[in-house]
Short mmCIF file of C-alpha atoms in Angstrom, two decimals:
data_model
loop_
_atom_site.label_atom_id
_atom_site.label_comp_id
_atom_site.label_asym_id
_atom_site.label_seq_id
_atom_site.Cartn_x
_atom_site.Cartn_y
_atom_site.Cartn_z
CA UNK U 1 -47.22 -20.69 88.05
CA UNK U 2 -43.34 -20.24 88.17
CA UNK U 3 -42.02 -16.74 89.02
CA UNK U 4 -40.34 -16.85 85.54
CA UNK U 5 -43.29 -16.96 84.12
CA UNK U 6 -45.13 -14.40 85.81
CA UNK U 7 -42.00 -11.98 85.03
CA UNK U 8 -42.74 -12.99 81.62
CA UNK U 9 -46.14 -12.04 81.63
CA UNK U 10 -45.83 -8.63 83.37
CA UNK U 11 -43.07 -7.72 81.18
CA UNK U 12 -44.42 -8.79 77.42
CA UNK U 13 -48.09 -9.09 78.65
CA UNK U 14 -48.32 -13.08 77.21
CA UNK U 15 -46.64 -12.73 74.31
CA UNK U 16 -45.14 -16.07 72.78
CA UNK U 17 -45.65 -17.39 76.43
CA UNK U 18 -46.06 -21.03 74.56
CA UNK U 19 -42.81 -20.80 72.72
CA UNK U 20 -41.00 -18.89 76.10
CA UNK U 21 -42.01 -21.46 78.35
CA UNK U 22 -40.46 -24.26 75.38
CA UNK U 23 -37.12 -22.54 75.53
CA UNK U 24 -37.34 -23.06 79.72
CA UNK U 25 -38.23 -26.40 79.12
CA UNK U 26 -35.69 -27.34 76.48
CA UNK U 27 -32.73 -25.89 78.92
CA UNK U 28 -33.78 -29.06 81.39
CA UNK U 29 -33.92 -31.71 78.58
CA UNK U 30 -31.57 -33.28 75.90
CA UNK U 31 -34.10 -34.72 73.98
CA UNK U 32 -36.25 -31.41 73.39
CA UNK U 33 -34.90 -28.32 71.34
CA UNK U 34 -36.96 -25.39 69.86
CA UNK U 35 -36.00 -22.98 66.91
CA UNK U 36 -34.62 -19.78 67.46
CA UNK U 37 -37.25 -17.00 67.25
CA UNK U 38 -38.03 -13.47 68.41
CA UNK U 39 -41.10 -11.69 69.11
CA UNK U 40 -41.70 -8.04 67.92
CA UNK U 41 -44.55 -6.42 69.48
CA UNK U 42 -46.79 -4.45 66.69
CA UNK U 43 -46.42 -0.88 67.90
CA UNK U 44 -42.76 -1.31 66.83
CA UNK U 45 -44.20 -2.37 62.78
CA UNK U 46 -46.24 0.87 62.86
CA UNK U 47 -43.42 3.16 61.32
CA UNK U 48 -38.93 2.49 60.87
CA UNK U 49 -37.73 1.93 64.31
CA UNK U 50 -33.85 0.79 64.83
CA UNK U 51 -35.14 -1.59 67.30
CA UNK U 52 -36.36 -3.90 64.80
CA UNK U 53 -33.55 -3.55 62.88
CA UNK U 54 -31.56 -4.66 65.63
CA UNK U 55 -33.80 -7.56 66.57
CA UNK U 56 -33.84 -8.95 62.92
CA UNK U 57 -30.24 -9.04 62.13
CA UNK U 58 -29.25 -12.16 63.46
CA UNK U 59 -32.29 -13.71 61.07
CA UNK U 60 -31.53 -12.08 57.79
CA UNK U 61 -30.95 -14.69 54.96
CA UNK U 62 -32.87 -17.74 57.05
CA UNK U 63 -36.01 -18.84 56.22
CA UNK U 64 -38.48 -18.53 58.66
CA UNK U 65 -42.45 -19.22 60.07
CA UNK U 66 -44.40 -15.89 60.45
CA UNK U 67 -46.62 -16.38 63.36
CA UNK U 68 -48.70 -14.15 65.53
CA UNK U 69 -48.78 -13.87 68.95
CA UNK U 70 -52.23 -12.47 71.28
CA UNK U 71 -52.48 -11.48 75.09
CA UNK U 72 -51.61 -13.52 78.24
CA UNK U 73 -55.32 -14.21 78.32
CA UNK U 74 -55.36 -15.74 74.81
CA UNK U 75 -52.87 -18.56 76.32
CA UNK U 76 -55.68 -21.21 77.68
CA UNK U 77 -57.86 -23.90 76.57
CA UNK U 78 -61.17 -21.78 76.10
CA UNK U 79 -59.29 -20.23 73.09
CA UNK U 80 -59.98 -22.37 69.80
CA UNK U 81 -57.17 -23.61 68.19
CA UNK U 82 -56.69 -22.04 64.87
CA UNK U 83 -56.28 -18.55 65.69
CA UNK U 84 -52.95 -16.31 65.96
CA UNK U 85 -49.98 -19.06 66.48
CA UNK U 86 -51.65 -21.75 65.28
CA UNK U 87 -53.09 -20.15 62.33
CA UNK U 88 -51.54 -19.73 58.70
CA UNK U 89 -47.51 -20.18 59.11
CA UNK U 90 -46.18 -18.30 55.58
CA UNK U 91 -42.48 -18.64 55.00
CA UNK U 92 -40.47 -15.92 54.39
CA UNK U 93 -37.01 -14.60 54.39
CA UNK U 94 -35.52 -11.46 53.84
CA UNK U 95 -32.38 -10.26 52.59
CA UNK U 96 -31.47 -7.47 54.73
CA UNK U 97 -32.91 -6.11 57.88
CA UNK U 98 -34.32 -3.14 56.26
CA UNK U 99 -36.48 -5.20 54.22
CA UNK U 100 -38.07 -7.01 57.39
CA UNK U 101 -40.32 -4.40 58.51
CA UNK U 102 -42.35 -3.92 55.40
CA UNK U 103 -42.21 -7.56 54.56
CA UNK U 104 -43.63 -8.53 58.01
CA UNK U 105 -46.69 -6.14 58.02
CA UNK U 106 -47.37 -7.03 54.33
CA UNK U 107 -47.89 -10.62 55.49
CA UNK U 108 -49.90 -9.59 58.75
CA UNK U 109 -52.20 -7.62 56.58
CA UNK U 110 -52.72 -10.83 54.15
CA UNK U 111 -53.03 -13.39 57.10
CA UNK U 112 -55.42 -11.00 58.76
CA UNK U 113 -55.18 -12.55 62.25
CA UNK U 114 -56.95 -11.29 65.11
CA UNK U 115 -56.23 -10.18 68.56
CA UNK U 116 -52.07 -9.86 67.93
CA UNK U 117 -49.94 -8.45 70.18
CA UNK U 118 -46.89 -9.40 68.35
CA UNK U 119 -45.54 -11.12 65.12
CA UNK U 120 -43.28 -13.75 65.69
CA UNK U 121 -40.60 -15.21 63.67
CA UNK U 122 -39.27 -18.26 64.00
CA UNK U 123 -36.53 -19.93 62.22
CA UNK U 124 -38.24 -22.76 59.88
CA UNK U 125 -37.32 -26.64 61.09
CA UNK U 126 -35.79 -28.40 57.88
CA UNK U 127 -38.19 -31.58 57.18
CA UNK U 128 -35.18 -33.71 57.48
CA UNK U 129 -35.74 -33.08 61.07
CA UNK U 130 -38.18 -35.74 62.15
CA UNK U 131 -41.65 -36.78 61.29
CA UNK U 132 -44.17 -34.17 61.88
CA UNK U 133 -46.73 -34.75 64.58
CA UNK U 134 -48.90 -32.93 67.20
CA UNK U 135 -48.85 -34.32 70.77
CA UNK U 136 -51.76 -33.88 73.33
CA UNK U 137 -51.54 -34.95 76.72
CA UNK U 138 -54.50 -35.43 79.06
CA UNK U 139 -54.21 -36.62 82.54
CA UNK U 140 -52.15 -39.85 82.54
CA UNK U 141 -52.83 -40.57 78.70
CA UNK U 142 -51.09 -39.21 75.54
CA UNK U 143 -52.39 -39.06 72.11
CA UNK U 144 -50.32 -38.44 69.01
CA UNK U 145 -50.98 -38.08 65.32
CA UNK U 146 -47.85 -38.21 63.15
CA UNK U 147 -48.08 -37.18 59.54
CA UNK U 148 -45.75 -39.19 57.05
CA UNK U 149 -45.87 -39.00 53.30
CA UNK U 150 -49.71 -37.99 53.69
CA UNK U 151 -50.83 -40.49 55.79
CA UNK U 152 -51.79 -40.06 59.04
CA UNK U 153 -51.03 -42.40 62.42
CA UNK U 154 -52.70 -42.22 65.77
CA UNK U 155 -51.04 -43.72 69.10
CA UNK U 156 -52.62 -43.57 72.19
CA UNK U 157 -50.03 -44.23 74.88
CA UNK U 158 -50.70 -45.07 78.68
CA UNK U 159 -48.51 -45.96 81.18
CA UNK U 160 -45.60 -46.24 78.77
CA UNK U 161 -47.70 -49.16 76.15
CA UNK U 162 -49.29 -48.26 73.02
CA UNK U 163 -52.84 -48.97 73.66
CA UNK U 164 -54.41 -47.92 70.37
CA UNK U 165 -53.39 -47.47 66.93
CA UNK U 166 -55.11 -46.33 63.48
CA UNK U 167 -53.68 -45.22 60.27
CA UNK U 168 -55.66 -42.69 57.95
CA UNK U 169 -55.78 -45.20 55.00
CA UNK U 170 -56.44 -48.20 57.06
CA UNK U 171 -52.88 -49.43 57.11
CA UNK U 172 -51.40 -51.38 60.11
CA UNK U 173 -48.00 -49.93 58.90
CA UNK U 174 -46.69 -47.41 61.93
CA UNK U 175 -43.98 -44.88 60.96
CA UNK U 176 -40.51 -45.89 61.71
CA UNK U 177 -37.95 -44.06 63.83
CA UNK U 178 -34.35 -44.78 64.13
CA UNK U 179 -33.96 -44.64 68.05
CA UNK U 180 -37.32 -45.32 69.27
CA UNK U 181 -40.98 -45.42 69.15
CA UNK U 182 -44.10 -43.09 70.72
CA UNK U 183 -43.28 -44.34 73.93
CA UNK U 184 -40.45 -41.80 74.38
CA UNK U 185 -42.29 -38.85 73.11
CA UNK U 186 -45.25 -39.69 75.37
CA UNK U 187 -42.77 -39.79 78.49
CA UNK U 188 -41.67 -36.72 77.46
CA UNK U 189 -44.94 -34.90 76.97
CA UNK U 190 -46.19 -36.47 80.22
CA UNK U 191 -42.81 -34.53 81.97
CA UNK U 192 -43.45 -31.30 80.51
CA UNK U 193 -47.09 -31.64 81.55
CA UNK U 194 -46.15 -32.26 85.09
CA UNK U 195 -43.39 -29.49 84.93
CA UNK U 196 -45.86 -26.81 83.92
CA UNK U 197 -48.99 -28.10 85.72
CA UNK U 198 -51.19 -28.48 82.61
CA UNK U 199 -52.07 -30.69 80.02
CA UNK U 200 -49.98 -29.44 76.92
CA UNK U 201 -50.77 -29.83 73.45
CA UNK U 202 -47.41 -29.27 71.25
CA UNK U 203 -46.43 -29.11 67.36
CA UNK U 204 -43.24 -30.60 65.98
CA UNK U 205 -40.70 -32.97 64.86
CA UNK U 206 -39.72 -36.42 66.08
CA UNK U 207 -37.01 -38.33 64.80
CA UNK U 208 -37.34 -41.21 67.52
CA UNK U 209 -34.49 -40.23 69.73
CA UNK U 210 -35.46 -36.19 70.35
CA UNK U 211 -38.54 -34.02 69.81
CA UNK U 212 -38.03 -30.36 67.82
CA UNK U 213 -41.03 -28.65 69.29
CA UNK U 214 -42.10 -25.74 67.20
CA UNK U 215 -45.38 -24.70 69.16
CA UNK U 216 -46.82 -25.31 72.91
CA UNK U 217 -50.36 -24.54 74.09
CA UNK U 218 -52.88 -25.99 76.94
CA UNK U 219 -55.00 -28.58 75.33
CA UNK U 220 -57.59 -26.77 73.16
CA UNK U 221 -61.46 -26.84 74.48
CA UNK U 222 -63.13 -26.45 71.39
CA UNK U 223 -63.42 -30.24 70.23
CA UNK U 224 -67.30 -30.92 70.73
CA UNK U 225 -67.72 -33.72 72.77
CA UNK U 226 -71.16 -35.47 74.20
CA UNK U 227 -69.97 -38.30 77.10
CA UNK U 228 -73.47 -39.04 77.29
CA UNK U 229 -72.92 -41.19 73.61
CA UNK U 230 -69.96 -42.89 75.25
CA UNK U 231 -71.57 -45.94 76.06
CA UNK U 232 -73.57 -46.34 73.00
CA UNK U 233 -70.34 -45.53 70.76
CA UNK U 234 -69.13 -48.92 72.72
CA UNK U 235 -72.07 -50.92 72.40
CA UNK U 236 -72.38 -50.27 68.43
CA UNK U 237 -68.38 -51.04 68.13
CA UNK U 238 -68.85 -54.46 69.39
CA UNK U 239 -70.44 -55.67 66.41
CA UNK U 240 -69.01 -58.23 64.47
CA UNK U 241 -69.62 -55.98 61.28
CA UNK U 242 -68.48 -52.55 62.80
CA UNK U 243 -65.15 -50.59 62.75
CA UNK U 244 -64.31 -48.34 65.14
CA UNK U 245 -62.39 -45.04 65.08
CA UNK U 246 -60.77 -42.10 66.88
CA UNK U 247 -60.73 -39.54 63.64
CA UNK U 248 -64.01 -37.58 64.48
CA UNK U 249 -65.02 -34.23 64.84
CA UNK U 250 -68.38 -33.67 66.37
CA UNK U 251 -70.95 -35.90 68.50
CA UNK U 252 -73.72 -37.48 66.93
CA UNK U 253 -75.71 -40.53 66.34
CA UNK U 254 -77.10 -41.01 62.73
CA UNK U 255 -78.92 -43.57 61.11
CA UNK U 256 -79.82 -43.82 57.03
CA UNK U 257 -77.86 -44.05 53.67
CA UNK U 258 -74.88 -42.03 52.93
CA UNK U 259 -75.36 -40.03 50.05
CA UNK U 260 -72.52 -39.70 47.09
CA UNK U 261 -71.19 -36.24 46.91
CA UNK U 262 -71.33 -36.44 43.32
CA UNK U 263 -74.57 -37.99 42.95
CA UNK U 264 -78.17 -36.54 42.50
CA UNK U 265 -79.64 -34.52 45.29
CA UNK U 266 -80.30 -36.47 48.23
CA UNK U 267 -82.58 -35.72 51.67
CA UNK U 268 -79.55 -38.00 53.64
CA UNK U 269 -77.68 -36.15 55.99
CA UNK U 270 -74.42 -38.28 55.45
CA UNK U 271 -72.45 -37.24 52.62
CA UNK U 272 -69.42 -39.70 51.44
CA UNK U 273 -66.49 -37.98 49.82
CA UNK U 274 -64.95 -39.75 47.30
CA UNK U 275 -60.96 -39.69 47.47
CA UNK U 276 -61.27 -37.82 44.04
CA UNK U 277 -63.07 -34.97 44.81
CA UNK U 278 -61.75 -31.39 44.35
CA UNK U 279 -63.76 -28.31 45.32
CA UNK U 280 -64.05 -26.22 42.33
CA UNK U 281 -62.71 -23.11 42.32
CA UNK U 282 -65.74 -21.13 42.13
CA UNK U 283 -67.12 -22.96 45.30
CA UNK U 284 -63.94 -21.94 47.13
CA UNK U 285 -64.72 -18.24 46.40
CA UNK U 286 -67.99 -18.52 47.10
CA UNK U 287 -67.36 -20.27 50.72
CA UNK U 288 -64.77 -17.47 51.71
CA UNK U 289 -67.33 -14.90 51.12
CA UNK U 290 -70.04 -16.64 52.98
CA UNK U 291 -67.58 -17.09 55.83
CA UNK U 292 -66.76 -13.15 56.02
CA UNK U 293 -70.50 -12.49 55.46
CA UNK U 294 -71.93 -14.67 58.03
CA UNK U 295 -69.21 -15.14 60.67
CA UNK U 296 -67.48 -11.55 62.06
CA UNK U 297 -65.15 -13.37 63.93
CA UNK U 298 -63.72 -15.59 61.75
CA UNK U 299 -63.58 -13.00 58.58
CA UNK U 300 -60.17 -12.50 59.09
CA UNK U 301 -59.22 -16.34 58.64
CA UNK U 302 -60.67 -15.95 55.06
CA UNK U 303 -57.09 -15.97 53.52
CA UNK U 304 -56.48 -19.39 55.08
CA UNK U 305 -59.07 -20.43 52.54
CA UNK U 306 -56.51 -21.15 49.91
CA UNK U 307 -55.95 -24.91 50.83
CA UNK U 308 -59.83 -25.30 50.24
CA UNK U 309 -58.97 -25.59 46.07
CA UNK U 310 -57.86 -29.41 46.93
CA UNK U 311 -59.14 -32.58 47.63
CA UNK U 312 -59.29 -31.96 51.94
CA UNK U 313 -62.03 -29.43 51.67
CA UNK U 314 -65.20 -31.13 52.36
CA UNK U 315 -66.32 -28.77 54.77
CA UNK U 316 -66.50 -25.66 52.17
CA UNK U 317 -68.91 -27.77 49.74
CA UNK U 318 -72.29 -25.84 49.64
CA UNK U 319 -74.17 -28.63 51.16
CA UNK U 320 -72.37 -27.84 54.45
CA UNK U 321 -72.37 -24.27 54.22
CA UNK U 322 -76.21 -24.00 53.68
CA UNK U 323 -76.96 -26.25 56.56
CA UNK U 324 -79.25 -24.89 59.47
CA UNK U 325 -77.55 -24.69 62.91
CA UNK U 326 -77.43 -28.36 64.20
CA UNK U 327 -78.43 -30.03 61.18
CA UNK U 328 -75.45 -29.76 58.67
CA UNK U 329 -74.48 -33.01 56.72
CA UNK U 330 -72.23 -35.56 58.65
CA UNK U 331 -69.17 -36.02 56.46
CA UNK U 332 -68.32 -39.46 55.69
CA UNK U 333 -64.29 -39.13 54.56
CA UNK U 334 -62.57 -42.09 53.10
CA UNK U 335 -59.26 -40.74 53.47
CA UNK U 336 -58.77 -37.66 55.45
CA UNK U 337 -58.20 -39.13 59.23
CA UNK U 338 -57.19 -36.55 61.51
CA UNK U 339 -57.97 -36.11 65.29
CA UNK U 340 -55.89 -33.60 67.05
CA UNK U 341 -54.95 -31.94 63.59
CA UNK U 342 -56.67 -28.66 62.99
CA UNK U 343 -54.98 -27.64 59.69
CA UNK U 344 -57.74 -25.13 57.56
CA UNK U 345 -57.83 -27.65 54.71
CA UNK U 346 -59.37 -30.05 57.03
CA UNK U 347 -61.41 -28.42 59.51
CA UNK U 348 -63.46 -24.88 59.42
CA UNK U 349 -62.19 -21.75 60.77
CA UNK U 350 -63.50 -20.97 64.07
CA UNK U 351 -67.02 -19.68 64.06
CA UNK U 352 -70.23 -21.06 62.88
CA UNK U 353 -69.49 -23.14 60.59
CA UNK U 354 -66.99 -25.31 62.86
CA UNK U 355 -69.41 -25.36 65.52
CA UNK U 356 -71.72 -27.26 63.61
CA UNK U 357 -69.49 -29.16 61.81
CA UNK U 358 -69.48 -33.24 61.80
CA UNK U 359 -67.06 -35.81 60.44
CA UNK U 360 -65.81 -39.40 60.20
CA UNK U 361 -62.85 -40.81 58.46
CA UNK U 362 -63.95 -44.57 57.53
CA UNK U 363 -60.45 -45.42 55.33
CA UNK U 364 -61.43 -48.99 56.17
CA UNK U 365 -64.27 -48.85 53.40
CA UNK U 366 -64.27 -48.40 50.00
CA UNK U 367 -66.35 -45.25 48.68
CA UNK U 368 -68.56 -47.88 46.64
CA UNK U 369 -69.41 -50.09 49.81
CA UNK U 370 -70.25 -47.11 51.78
CA UNK U 371 -73.03 -45.53 49.00
CA UNK U 372 -75.12 -48.75 49.12
CA UNK U 373 -77.50 -49.48 51.73
CA UNK U 374 -77.84 -48.00 55.30
CA UNK U 375 -75.34 -47.54 58.12
CA UNK U 376 -75.29 -46.79 61.78
CA UNK U 377 -72.68 -43.72 62.49
CA UNK U 378 -71.99 -42.68 66.03
CA UNK U 379 -69.67 -40.69 67.67
CA UNK U 380 -69.07 -38.68 71.39
CA UNK U 381 -66.66 -36.36 69.76
CA UNK U 382 -63.35 -38.62 71.11
CA UNK U 383 -64.25 -42.16 69.38
CA UNK U 384 -66.66 -43.13 66.55
CA UNK U 385 -68.43 -46.37 64.95
CA UNK U 386 -69.63 -47.31 61.99
CA UNK U 387 -71.62 -50.56 61.12
CA UNK U 388 -73.92 -51.59 58.01
CA UNK U 389 -77.49 -52.11 58.85
#
């Protein structure tokens, strides 16, 4: 670790270390920027403090993201993504510096994020900055997930070439960039990983020329992977009738029918979620209560369940919540398509439910097709294959 990084840890205890590293990297590259941010230690928020007023004065009237930062130990691949600065990011704006402290405290209590050392206020990035994306390096390979007009696009870049592409709607239409493609973004992140001496996971906006980064952390280590299934996934995927996908979560090898979510009760362990599905409000409230009661470590994240009342809440269905450990239903989703994105509306918060959650996107099949006959679904946690029997 560089001397300035060690000094930062000693001085601030690791507060907003990812953003601090982004600032340092951005000074070395013209194609990398990071929005202005400040960190306010929690002990300064316990009462009126002139230091807080002085810190927030440059941010008065601006639209801000409120994040949280934990300790230096939290900045590691072992920490599950979804807590602290990767949790909810409410937008807020204050008319005067005196309004900042009560507003920040009120939102922190509402967020309920655990292991917080400081509140972080970051200048919000206009959506016109570029296409929203998450980038993940692993060795010499770079995986990039773009989100544009509700469609997710996944690229894998190796040695400067795109070696894999997939979209959540099953189309072959990648996002368009004015100045270049994903290859340039991949090259930038390989440089970042080499400079920092660890694989990086970032969130930000890319316009084809420059990357505006709003988050940096080591590659998360919470995605469940079973590499022993890799050869079998490749074997199933070679079938003429099979389709492969990187949009998976969890490892599984399932053969059997896929039960329609809105049909009669079935013993099938795989559920198909239709495009039009929306979790009833009563079930959303029940999900929040069950998580708070059964997973003490994630009770503070219950406030993040507001997006559950929407079409991307497969994990909060009672049949998933009621599943026994290791035997939760496998979700076959015809429209989600995620790999790197860990939004609370797509994946459960960290804890018991997330540990047994399994999902595969099947945008290339229709809901009606999937509910007929039997299927073979297999995933090693990194890639999957689906094939009719």
